[in-house]
CSV table of C-alpha atoms and ligand atoms in Angstrom, one decimal:
chain,number,residue,atom,x,y,z
A,1,UNK,CA,200.8,33.1,88.3
A,2,UNK,CA,200.6,30.7,91.2
A,3,UNK,CA,198.2,30.4,94.2
A,4,UNK,CA,199.2,29.1,97.4
A,5,UNK,CA,196.9,27.5,99.6
A,6,UNK,CA,197.4,26.7,103.4
A,7,UNK,CA,193.8,24.5,103.8
A,8,UNK,CA,191.9,23.4,107.0
A,9,UNK,CA,190.0,26.4,108.1
A,10,UNK,CA,186.5,26.3,107.7
A,11,UNK,CA,185.8,29.3,105.7
A,12,UNK,CA,183.1,31.3,107.4
A,13,UNK,CA,181.2,34.9,106.2
A,14,UNK,CA,179.4,36.6,103.9
A,15,UNK,CA,180.3,37.2,100.5
A,16,UNK,CA,178.9,39.7,97.8
A,17,UNK,CA,178.2,37.7,94.5
A,18,UNK,CA,179.6,40.2,91.2
A,19,UNK,CA,177.5,40.6,88.5
A,20,UNK,CA,177.6,37.4,85.8
A,21,UNK,CA,180.2,36.8,83.6
A,22,UNK,CA,178.4,35.5,80.5
A,23,UNK,CA,175.7,37.9,80.9
A,24,UNK,CA,178.6,40.7,80.8
A,25,UNK,CA,180.3,39.6,77.7
A,26,UNK,CA,176.9,39.1,75.7
A,27,UNK,CA,175.7,42.4,76.8
A,28,UNK,CA,179.0,44.3,76.0
A,29,UNK,CA,178.9,42.5,72.5
A,30,UNK,CA,175.3,43.3,72.5
A,31,UNK,CA,175.7,46.9,72.9
A,32,UNK,CA,177.3,47.1,69.3
A,33,UNK,CA,173.6,47.3,68.2
A,34,UNK,CA,173.1,50.8,69.7
A,35,UNK,CA,173.7,53.7,68.1
A,36,UNK,CA,173.6,55.6,71.1
A,37,UNK,CA,175.4,55.7,74.8
A,38,UNK,CA,174.6,52.1,76.6
A,39,UNK,CA,175.3,52.1,80.3
A,40,UNK,CA,175.9,48.1,81.8
A,41,UNK,CA,176.1,48.2,85.9
A,42,UNK,CA,177.2,45.1,88.2
A,43,UNK,CA,179.8,44.4,85.4
A,44,UNK,CA,182.9,42.2,86.8
A,45,UNK,CA,186.3,43.1,86.6
A,46,UNK,CA,187.5,40.0,85.5
A,47,UNK,CA,189.9,39.1,82.9
A,48,UNK,CA,187.6,38.1,80.4
A,49,UNK,CA,185.5,41.6,80.6
A,50,UNK,CA,189.0,43.2,79.5
A,51,UNK,CA,189.3,40.9,76.4
A,52,UNK,CA,185.6,41.7,75.2
A,53,UNK,CA,186.6,45.6,76.0
A,54,UNK,CA,189.8,45.1,73.9
A,55,UNK,CA,187.7,43.8,71.4
A,56,UNK,CA,184.9,46.7,71.4
A,57,UNK,CA,188.1,48.8,70.5
A,58,UNK,CA,189.8,46.6,68.2
A,59,UNK,CA,186.1,47.3,66.1
A,60,UNK,CA,186.0,51.0,66.7
A,61,UNK,CA,183.6,50.9,69.2
A,62,UNK,CA,184.6,53.0,72.7
A,63,UNK,CA,184.4,51.1,76.1
A,64,UNK,CA,185.4,52.8,79.5
A,65,UNK,CA,185.0,51.9,83.4
A,66,UNK,CA,182.6,54.6,84.8
A,67,UNK,CA,183.4,54.2,88.7
A,68,UNK,CA,183.7,50.6,90.1
A,69,UNK,CA,181.7,48.2,88.1
A,70,UNK,CA,180.0,50.2,85.6
A,71,UNK,CA,180.8,50.8,81.6
A,72,UNK,CA,180.1,53.0,79.1
A,73,UNK,CA,179.8,52.0,75.7
A,74,UNK,CA,179.8,53.9,72.6
A,75,UNK,CA,179.7,52.6,68.9
A,76,UNK,CA,179.4,55.6,66.2
A,77,UNK,CA,181.2,56.5,63.4
A,78,UNK,CA,183.0,54.2,61.4
A,79,UNK,CA,183.3,50.7,62.4
A,80,UNK,CA,185.7,47.9,61.2
A,81,UNK,CA,184.3,44.4,60.8
A,82,UNK,CA,187.4,42.4,62.0
A,83,UNK,CA,188.5,40.9,64.9
A,84,UNK,CA,191.9,40.4,65.7
A,85,UNK,CA,193.2,36.3,66.2
A,86,UNK,CA,195.4,37.5,69.0
A,87,UNK,CA,191.9,38.5,71.0
A,88,UNK,CA,190.0,36.0,70.0
A,89,UNK,CA,191.7,33.0,70.9
A,90,UNK,CA,191.6,34.0,74.6
A,91,UNK,CA,187.7,33.9,74.6
A,92,UNK,CA,185.0,31.9,73.3
A,93,UNK,CA,182.8,34.8,73.9
A,94,UNK,CA,184.1,36.8,71.2
A,95,UNK,CA,182.2,34.8,68.9
A,96,UNK,CA,179.0,36.9,70.1
A,97,UNK,CA,180.2,40.1,68.1
A,98,UNK,CA,178.8,38.0,65.2
A,99,UNK,CA,175.1,38.2,65.7
A,100,UNK,CA,175.9,41.8,67.1
A,101,UNK,CA,177.9,43.4,64.6
A,102,UNK,CA,175.8,41.4,61.6
A,103,UNK,CA,172.9,43.2,63.0
A,104,UNK,CA,174.4,46.7,63.2
A,105,UNK,CA,177.2,46.7,60.1
A,106,UNK,CA,176.2,43.6,58.1
A,107,UNK,CA,179.1,42.4,57.7
A,108,UNK,CA,181.7,40.8,60.6
A,109,UNK,CA,184.9,38.5,60.0
A,110,UNK,CA,186.0,36.7,63.4
A,111,UNK,CA,188.6,34.1,63.9
A,112,UNK,CA,187.3,31.1,64.9
A,113,UNK,CA,186.9,31.5,68.8
A,114,UNK,CA,189.3,30.2,71.6
A,115,UNK,CA,188.1,29.9,75.7
A,116,UNK,CA,188.3,27.2,77.9
A,117,UNK,CA,189.9,24.1,76.8
A,118,UNK,CA,186.9,21.7,77.7
A,119,UNK,CA,185.6,20.1,74.2
A,120,UNK,CA,185.3,21.2,70.4
A,121,UNK,CA,183.1,23.6,71.0
A,122,UNK,CA,181.9,23.8,67.3
A,123,UNK,CA,180.1,26.8,65.3
A,124,UNK,CA,177.7,24.9,63.2
A,125,UNK,CA,174.3,26.2,65.0
A,126,UNK,CA,175.6,29.6,64.6
A,127,UNK,CA,176.2,29.5,61.4
A,128,UNK,CA,173.1,27.7,60.6
A,129,UNK,CA,171.2,30.6,62.2
A,130,UNK,CA,172.9,33.4,60.7
A,131,UNK,CA,172.3,31.4,57.1
A,132,UNK,CA,169.1,30.9,57.6
A,133,UNK,CA,168.1,34.7,58.7
A,134,UNK,CA,169.6,35.0,54.8
A,135,UNK,CA,173.3,36.2,55.6
A,136,UNK,CA,176.0,34.1,53.0
A,137,UNK,CA,178.4,32.7,56.0
A,138,UNK,CA,181.6,31.4,55.4
A,139,UNK,CA,184.4,29.5,57.2
A,140,UNK,CA,187.9,29.9,55.5
A,141,UNK,CA,191.4,29.9,57.0
A,142,UNK,CA,190.1,29.5,60.7
A,143,UNK,CA,187.9,32.8,60.1
A,144,UNK,CA,183.8,33.1,59.8
A,145,UNK,CA,182.5,35.6,57.9
A,146,UNK,CA,179.0,36.6,57.3
A,147,UNK,CA,177.9,39.5,54.6
A,148,UNK,CA,174.3,40.1,54.5
A,149,UNK,CA,171.9,38.5,51.6
A,150,UNK,CA,168.3,38.9,51.5
A,151,UNK,CA,167.8,39.2,55.3
A,152,UNK,CA,164.4,37.9,56.5
A,153,UNK,CA,163.0,36.6,59.9
A,154,UNK,CA,162.7,32.7,60.1
A,155,UNK,CA,162.0,29.9,62.0
A,156,UNK,CA,165.2,28.3,63.2
A,157,UNK,CA,165.1,24.8,65.0
A,158,UNK,CA,168.4,24.3,67.3
A,159,UNK,CA,169.6,20.8,67.3
A,160,UNK,CA,171.0,21.3,71.1
A,161,UNK,CA,169.7,24.4,73.1
A,162,UNK,CA,173.3,26.0,72.5
A,163,UNK,CA,173.5,29.5,74.6
A,164,UNK,CA,175.7,31.5,72.5
A,165,UNK,CA,173.8,30.0,69.0
A,166,UNK,CA,170.6,31.3,70.7
A,167,UNK,CA,172.3,34.7,71.6
A,168,UNK,CA,174.1,35.2,68.5
A,169,UNK,CA,170.7,34.7,66.7
A,170,UNK,CA,169.0,36.7,69.2
A,171,UNK,CA,171.1,39.4,68.4
A,172,UNK,CA,171.3,39.1,64.5
A,173,UNK,CA,167.3,38.7,64.4
A,174,UNK,CA,166.7,41.7,66.5
A,175,UNK,CA,167.7,43.5,63.6
A,176,UNK,CA,166.4,41.4,60.5
A,177,UNK,CA,163.0,42.3,58.6
A,178,UNK,CA,160.0,40.3,59.7
A,179,UNK,CA,159.6,38.2,62.6
A,180,UNK,CA,162.2,35.3,63.6
A,181,UNK,CA,161.3,32.2,65.8
A,182,UNK,CA,163.9,30.4,67.8
A,183,UNK,CA,162.5,26.7,68.6
A,184,UNK,CA,164.8,24.6,71.3
A,185,UNK,CA,166.4,27.9,72.6
A,186,UNK,CA,168.3,27.8,75.4
A,187,UNK,CA,166.4,28.8,78.6
A,188,UNK,CA,169.9,30.2,81.0
A,189,UNK,CA,169.1,33.4,82.9
A,190,UNK,CA,171.7,35.3,80.8
A,191,UNK,CA,169.7,34.6,78.2
A,192,UNK,CA,166.9,36.3,79.6
A,193,UNK,CA,169.1,39.2,80.6
A,194,UNK,CA,170.0,39.2,76.9
A,195,UNK,CA,166.3,39.7,76.0
A,196,UNK,CA,165.3,42.2,78.4
A,197,UNK,CA,168.8,44.3,77.5
A,198,UNK,CA,167.9,44.1,73.9
A,199,UNK,CA,164.1,45.4,74.8
A,200,UNK,CA,165.4,48.1,76.5
A,201,UNK,CA,167.6,49.4,73.6
A,202,UNK,CA,164.3,49.1,71.7
A,203,UNK,CA,164.1,45.6,70.2
A,204,UNK,CA,161.1,43.3,70.2
A,205,UNK,CA,162.0,40.0,71.5
A,206,UNK,CA,159.6,37.3,73.7
A,207,UNK,CA,159.8,34.1,75.0
A,208,UNK,CA,163.1,34.4,76.7
A,209,UNK,CA,163.6,32.1,79.7
A,210,UNK,CA,161.3,29.3,77.5
A,211,UNK,CA,162.4,27.2,74.4
A,212,UNK,CA,160.6,29.4,71.9
A,213,UNK,CA,162.2,32.6,71.5
A,214,UNK,CA,160.1,35.3,68.9
A,215,UNK,CA,161.7,38.1,67.7
A,216,UNK,CA,160.0,41.1,65.8
A,217,UNK,CA,163.0,42.7,63.8
A,218,UNK,CA,163.3,46.5,64.3
A,219,UNK,CA,165.5,48.8,62.9
A,220,UNK,CA,166.8,51.4,65.4
A,221,UNK,CA,168.1,50.7,68.5
A,222,UNK,CA,168.0,53.6,71.7
A,223,UNK,CA,171.1,54.0,74.4
A,224,UNK,CA,170.1,52.9,77.7
A,225,UNK,CA,171.5,52.1,81.5
A,226,UNK,CA,171.0,48.3,82.2
A,227,UNK,CA,172.2,46.0,85.5
A,228,UNK,CA,173.9,42.8,84.8
A,229,UNK,CA,172.1,40.0,86.6
A,230,UNK,CA,174.1,38.4,89.6
A,231,UNK,CA,176.9,35.4,88.5
A,232,UNK,CA,175.2,32.3,89.6
A,233,UNK,CA,178.1,30.6,89.2
A,234,UNK,CA,180.3,32.5,91.1
A,235,UNK,CA,177.7,32.4,93.7
A,236,UNK,CA,177.6,28.6,93.4
A,237,UNK,CA,181.2,28.5,93.5
A,238,UNK,CA,181.1,30.1,97.4
A,239,UNK,CA,178.3,27.8,98.6
A,240,UNK,CA,180.2,24.7,98.1
A,241,UNK,CA,183.0,25.7,99.8
A,242,UNK,CA,181.3,26.4,102.3
A,243,UNK,CA,180.8,22.5,102.2
A,244,UNK,CA,184.2,21.5,101.2
A,245,UNK,CA,185.5,23.4,104.2
A,246,UNK,CA,182.7,22.5,106.8
A,247,UNK,CA,181.7,26.1,107.3
A,248,UNK,CA,178.8,28.5,107.3
A,249,UNK,CA,178.8,30.7,104.3
A,250,UNK,CA,176.4,33.1,103.3
A,251,UNK,CA,176.4,34.9,99.4
A,252,UNK,CA,174.6,37.9,99.1
A,253,UNK,CA,172.9,39.9,95.9
A,254,UNK,CA,171.8,36.2,94.2
A,255,UNK,CA,168.6,35.4,92.3
A,256,UNK,CA,167.6,32.4,94.4
A,257,UNK,CA,165.9,30.7,91.4
A,258,UNK,CA,168.8,30.7,89.6
A,259,UNK,CA,170.6,28.5,91.9
A,260,UNK,CA,167.8,25.8,92.5
A,261,UNK,CA,169.3,23.3,90.6
A,262,UNK,CA,172.5,23.6,93.0
A,263,UNK,CA,170.8,24.1,95.8
A,264,UNK,CA,169.0,21.3,95.6
A,265,UNK,CA,172.2,18.8,94.8
A,266,UNK,CA,173.6,20.5,98.1
A,267,UNK,CA,170.8,19.4,100.2
A,268,UNK,CA,171.1,16.1,98.6
A,269,UNK,CA,174.7,16.0,100.6
A,270,UNK,CA,173.7,16.8,103.8
A,271,UNK,CA,174.4,20.5,103.6
A,272,UNK,CA,172.0,22.8,105.0
A,273,UNK,CA,170.7,25.4,102.5
A,274,UNK,CA,168.5,28.5,103.6
A,275,UNK,CA,167.7,30.9,101.0
A,276,UNK,CA,165.9,34.1,101.5
A,277,UNK,CA,164.9,37.0,99.4
A,278,UNK,CA,168.3,37.8,97.4
A,279,UNK,CA,171.0,35.7,100.2
A,280,UNK,CA,171.5,31.8,100.5
A,281,UNK,CA,173.5,30.8,103.9
A,282,UNK,CA,175.3,27.5,103.3
A,283,UNK,CA,176.2,25.1,106.6
A,284,UNK,CA,177.5,21.9,107.3
A,285,UNK,CA,176.9,20.1,110.0
A,286,UNK,CA,177.7,16.9,109.6
A,287,UNK,CA,178.9,14.3,107.2
A,288,UNK,CA,178.7,14.9,103.5
A,289,UNK,CA,176.6,12.0,101.6
A,290,UNK,CA,177.4,10.7,98.0
A,291,UNK,CA,174.7,12.0,95.1
A,292,UNK,CA,174.8,11.7,91.4
A,293,UNK,CA,174.8,14.4,89.3
A,294,UNK,CA,174.0,14.8,85.7
A,295,UNK,CA,175.0,18.3,83.7
A,296,UNK,CA,172.2,19.6,81.5
A,297,UNK,CA,171.1,23.0,79.8
A,298,UNK,CA,169.3,25.4,82.3
A,299,UNK,CA,167.3,24.4,84.5
A,300,UNK,CA,169.2,21.4,84.9
A,301,UNK,CA,172.6,21.2,87.1
A,302,UNK,CA,175.1,23.7,85.6
A,303,UNK,CA,178.3,22.1,83.7
A,304,UNK,CA,179.8,25.1,84.9
A,305,UNK,CA,179.8,23.8,89.0
A,306,UNK,CA,180.5,20.1,87.5
A,307,UNK,CA,184.1,20.4,88.8
A,308,UNK,CA,183.4,22.6,91.8
A,309,UNK,CA,180.6,19.7,92.9
A,310,UNK,CA,183.3,17.0,92.2
A,311,UNK,CA,185.7,18.2,95.4
A,312,UNK,CA,182.5,18.1,97.6
A,313,UNK,CA,181.7,14.5,96.6
A,314,UNK,CA,185.2,13.7,96.7
A,315,UNK,CA,184.9,14.3,100.8
A,316,UNK,CA,181.6,12.3,100.8
A,317,UNK,CA,180.6,9.0,102.5
A,318,UNK,CA,179.9,6.4,99.7
A,319,UNK,CA,180.1,6.4,95.8
A,320,UNK,CA,178.8,9.0,93.5
A,321,UNK,CA,178.6,9.5,89.9
A,322,UNK,CA,178.7,12.8,87.8
A,323,UNK,CA,177.6,12.6,84.1
A,324,UNK,CA,178.8,15.5,81.6
A,325,UNK,CA,176.3,15.9,79.2
A,326,UNK,CA,177.5,19.4,78.1
A,327,UNK,CA,180.8,19.4,77.1
A,328,UNK,CA,182.8,16.0,76.2
A,329,UNK,CA,186.2,17.0,77.7
A,330,UNK,CA,185.2,18.3,81.5
A,331,UNK,CA,186.3,16.2,84.1
A,332,UNK,CA,190.2,17.6,83.3
A,333,UNK,CA,190.3,18.5,87.0
A,334,UNK,CA,190.2,15.0,88.1
A,335,UNK,CA,193.6,14.0,87.6
A,336,UNK,CA,195.0,17.1,89.5
A,337,UNK,CA,192.6,16.2,92.3
A,338,UNK,CA,193.7,12.4,92.6
A,339,UNK,CA,197.2,14.2,93.5
A,340,UNK,CA,195.3,15.5,96.5
A,341,UNK,CA,194.2,12.3,97.7
A,342,UNK,CA,190.8,12.3,95.6
A,343,UNK,CA,189.7,8.4,94.1
A,344,UNK,CA,187.9,9.5,91.0
A,345,UNK,CA,187.7,7.6,87.9
A,346,UNK,CA,186.7,8.8,84.6
A,347,UNK,CA,185.4,6.8,81.5
A,348,UNK,CA,184.1,8.7,78.7
A,349,UNK,CA,181.0,11.2,80.1
A,350,UNK,CA,181.4,9.5,83.6
A,351,UNK,CA,183.2,9.8,86.7
A,352,UNK,CA,183.0,7.4,89.4
A,353,UNK,CA,184.3,9.3,92.5
A,354,UNK,CA,184.3,7.1,95.5
A,355,UNK,CA,184.8,9.6,98.8
A,356,UNK,CA,187.9,9.5,101.1
A,357,UNK,CA,188.5,10.9,104.7
A,358,UNK,CA,190.1,13.9,103.3
A,359,UNK,CA,192.4,15.6,100.9
A,360,UNK,CA,196.0,16.8,101.3
A,361,UNK,CA,197.8,19.7,99.6
A,362,UNK,CA,199.9,19.1,96.6
A,363,UNK,CA,201.4,20.8,94.0
A,364,UNK,CA,198.8,21.1,91.1
A,365,UNK,CA,198.0,22.9,87.7
A,366,UNK,CA,194.5,24.4,86.6
A,367,UNK,CA,193.5,23.4,83.1
A,368,UNK,CA,190.3,26.2,82.9
A,369,UNK,CA,188.7,28.3,84.4
A,370,UNK,CA,186.3,26.1,86.7
A,371,UNK,CA,188.7,23.3,87.2
A,372,UNK,CA,191.2,26.2,88.6
A,373,UNK,CA,188.2,26.9,91.2
A,374,UNK,CA,187.9,23.3,91.7
A,375,UNK,CA,191.5,23.2,92.9
A,376,UNK,CA,191.2,26.3,94.7
A,377,UNK,CA,188.6,24.3,96.9
A,378,UNK,CA,190.4,21.3,96.8
A,379,UNK,CA,193.0,23.1,98.7
A,380,UNK,CA,190.7,24.8,101.1
A,381,UNK,CA,189.8,21.9,102.0
A,382,UNK,CA,192.8,19.7,102.3
A,383,UNK,CA,195.3,19.4,105.1
A,384,UNK,CA,198.4,21.0,104.5
A,385,UNK,CA,200.1,23.4,101.8
A,386,UNK,CA,198.6,23.0,97.2
A,387,UNK,CA,200.4,25.2,95.3
A,388,UNK,CA,197.9,25.9,91.8
A,389,UNK,CA,200.0,26.7,88.9
A,390,UNK,CA,197.9,28.5,86.2
A,391,UNK,CA,196.4,30.1,88.5
A,392,UNK,CA,195.6,33.1,86.3
A,393,UNK,CA,192.8,31.2,84.5
A,394,UNK,CA,191.0,32.1,87.7
A,395,UNK,CA,191.0,36.0,86.6
A,396,UNK,CA,188.6,35.2,83.7
A,397,UNK,CA,185.6,34.4,85.7
A,398,UNK,CA,186.2,35.5,89.4
A,399,UNK,CA,186.1,39.0,90.5
A,400,UNK,CA,188.8,39.5,93.7
A,401,UNK,CA,189.4,35.9,94.1
A,402,UNK,CA,192.0,36.1,96.5
A,403,UNK,CA,190.2,39.0,98.6
A,404,UNK,CA,187.0,37.5,98.7
A,405,UNK,CA,188.0,34.0,99.7
A,406,UNK,CA,190.2,35.8,102.2
A,407,UNK,CA,187.1,37.7,103.6
A,408,UNK,CA,185.7,34.4,104.3
A,409,UNK,CA,188.9,33.3,106.4
A,410,UNK,CA,190.8,31.3,103.5
A,411,UNK,CA,194.5,31.2,103.7
A,412,UNK,CA,195.7,32.1,100.3
A,413,UNK,CA,198.6,33.9,98.8
A,414,UNK,CA,199.2,34.8,95.2
A,415,UNK,CA,202.6,35.1,93.4
A,416,UNK,CA,202.3,36.8,90.6
A,417,UNK,CA,204.9,37.9,88.1
A,418,UNK,CA,203.1,41.4,87.6
A,419,UNK,CA,199.8,43.0,89.1
A,420,UNK,CA,197.9,42.6,85.9
A,421,UNK,CA,195.0,45.2,87.7
A,422,UNK,CA,192.4,42.5,88.5
A,423,UNK,CA,192.7,42.9,92.1
A,424,UNK,CA,194.6,39.3,92.9
A,425,UNK,CA,195.6,40.5,96.2
A,426,UNK,CA,197.4,38.7,99.1
A,427,UNK,CA,195.3,40.1,101.5
A,428,UNK,CA,192.6,42.2,102.6
A,429,UNK,CA,192.8,46.2,103.7
A,430,UNK,CA,192.1,47.4,106.9
A,431,UNK,CA,188.9,48.4,105.8
A,432,UNK,CA,188.0,45.5,104.0
A,433,UNK,CA,188.6,43.3,107.1
A,434,UNK,CA,186.2,45.7,108.9
A,435,UNK,CA,184.0,46.3,106.2
A,436,UNK,CA,183.9,43.5,103.2
A,437,UNK,CA,181.6,46.2,101.3
A,438,UNK,CA,184.7,48.5,101.3
A,439,UNK,CA,186.5,45.9,99.0
A,440,UNK,CA,183.3,46.0,96.2
A,441,UNK,CA,183.6,49.6,96.1
A,442,UNK,CA,187.5,49.8,95.8
A,443,UNK,CA,187.3,47.0,92.6
B,1,LIG,C1,178.2,28.9,77.5
B,1,LIG,C2,178.8,29.4,78.8
B,1,LIG,C3,179.7,28.5,79.2
B,1,LIG,C4,178.4,27.2,79.6
B,1,LIG,C5,178.1,27.3,78.7
B,1,LIG,C6,176.9,25.8,78.7
B,1,LIG,C7,179.4,31.8,78.0
B,1,LIG,C8,180.5,32.7,77.6
B,1,LIG,N1,179.8,30.6,78.0
B,1,LIG,O1,179.2,28.2,76.7
B,1,LIG,O2,180.2,29.3,80.3
B,1,LIG,O3,179.6,26.4,80.2
B,1,LIG,O4,177.3,28.0,77.8
B,1,LIG,O5,176.1,26.2,79.9
B,1,LIG,O6,177.9,32.0,77.9
B,1,LIG,N2,177.6,23.1,70.5
B,1,LIG,C9,177.3,22.7,69.0
B,1,LIG,N3,177.4,23.6,67.8
B,1,LIG,C10,176.9,25.0,68.2
B,1,LIG,C11,177.5,25.2,69.4
B,1,LIG,C12,177.3,24.3,70.4
B,1,LIG,O7,177.3,21.5,68.8
B,1,LIG,O8,177.2,25.2,67.3
B,1,LIG,C13,177.5,22.1,71.6
B,1,LIG,C14,179.0,22.6,72.3
B,1,LIG,O9,179.8,21.6,71.7
B,1,LIG,C15,178.6,22.1,73.3
B,1,LIG,C16,177.3,22.7,73.4
B,1,LIG,O10,176.7,22.6,72.4
B,1,LIG,O11,178.7,20.4,73.9
B,1,LIG,C17,177.0,23.5,74.7
B,1,LIG,O12,177.7,25.0,74.4
B,1,LIG,P1,176.8,26.4,74.2
B,1,LIG,O13,175.6,25.9,75.0
B,1,LIG,O14,177.0,27.3,72.8
B,1,LIG,O15,178.4,27.1,75.4
B,1,LIG,P2,178.6,28.3,75.0
B,1,LIG,O16,177.6,29.0,74.8
B,1,LIG,O17,179.6,28.1,74.0
């Protein structure tokens, strides 16, 4: 799939942020723990959710859309214990069925997961956690297998506050007898969402959002209805888009606190940011100035917004530094941005970005989801036409990305060989132009 972007138009208007991809993927897996029906509201219709739904079905669970953004999930009867390689290779979050299915069935076999090509992404902390809870865990022929041994809560220290490992251990421990303590746990908002969801199903999880999470294992989980938090990365992408195009964009349906690290950097570069209850307006009134960014686990600056921020810094006055501390291979957008006139030098974990007056349209290729987002932002800021290939990667994490950007005035055409049902349309319907909310209901 290709996107053809005509740059140079300042983006203006309001955009409603969808439910969080990373939360939805964890919650879909976690629903397996319950024996009763679970409803998840505010789930984005994106490719990664579609893949996670395929995995639910492959494991014998039932999942369907009920209305625009609600998923109905039910896990009962005899469930399978294997996830097919063809599905796991598409998405890193397939690994989250490890903890959930361990809690549900005791036994689970998953292929080593795939996902974005941004670094080696090992699973050692996940395996260490399950092993300490008493699972016999093996890694052979590309498959991880967990079988129940003598299961008992314990104290687990994570060398790094891995989001996925924290989630897997929380889910497995939620159904393991005794008390489990995770030290140096990840503090991301999606971890808090998962803890709240587990508790809504009858789990007993405390401390999520701090680096010490305490889980008292329970034996039964009930059904529930739960609404996923807004996607802070999608919100951040539209906020940065206002800056790179020199416009004014209001993101609606956000949790302002989750975006504080992003707001602080946008203010540093000279953008005006007004936050108010559940919406944030970003406006560019003058030049962008250089700044330095270090990506860190939450509440540090999110690695998922590092490449979109690189576009903003490429247009700043002066020289900026980005240090990537979370993934070792996350500067892949840099070479493509250089095709568009950006001046970026990458050495190991650091990118040096010398600001230029403007970018120019070019043919570029998305290497991963967030690199794709940065190329879209660069295309919108550039003079002339940008052709982005492998643009289907954007559908992994951005709901109705073409429709939403178009509603802000972006000129984007989507050349797709097939309609994959993810609403990558080239233009808005008449009703959406009059009422951007209408577009949400139709998705
Ligand atoms: C999640 C997010 C992803 C985000 C990332 C960091 C999902 C589906 N994805 O990915 O969007 O960019 O958090 O905020 O929620 N690590 C190990 N050993 C392990 C596990 C991780 O060394 O067992 C390392 C990784 O190589 C990486 C770092 O920890 O360098 C962070 O990874 P992690 O927090 O686990 O990210 P994910 O959960 O994969």
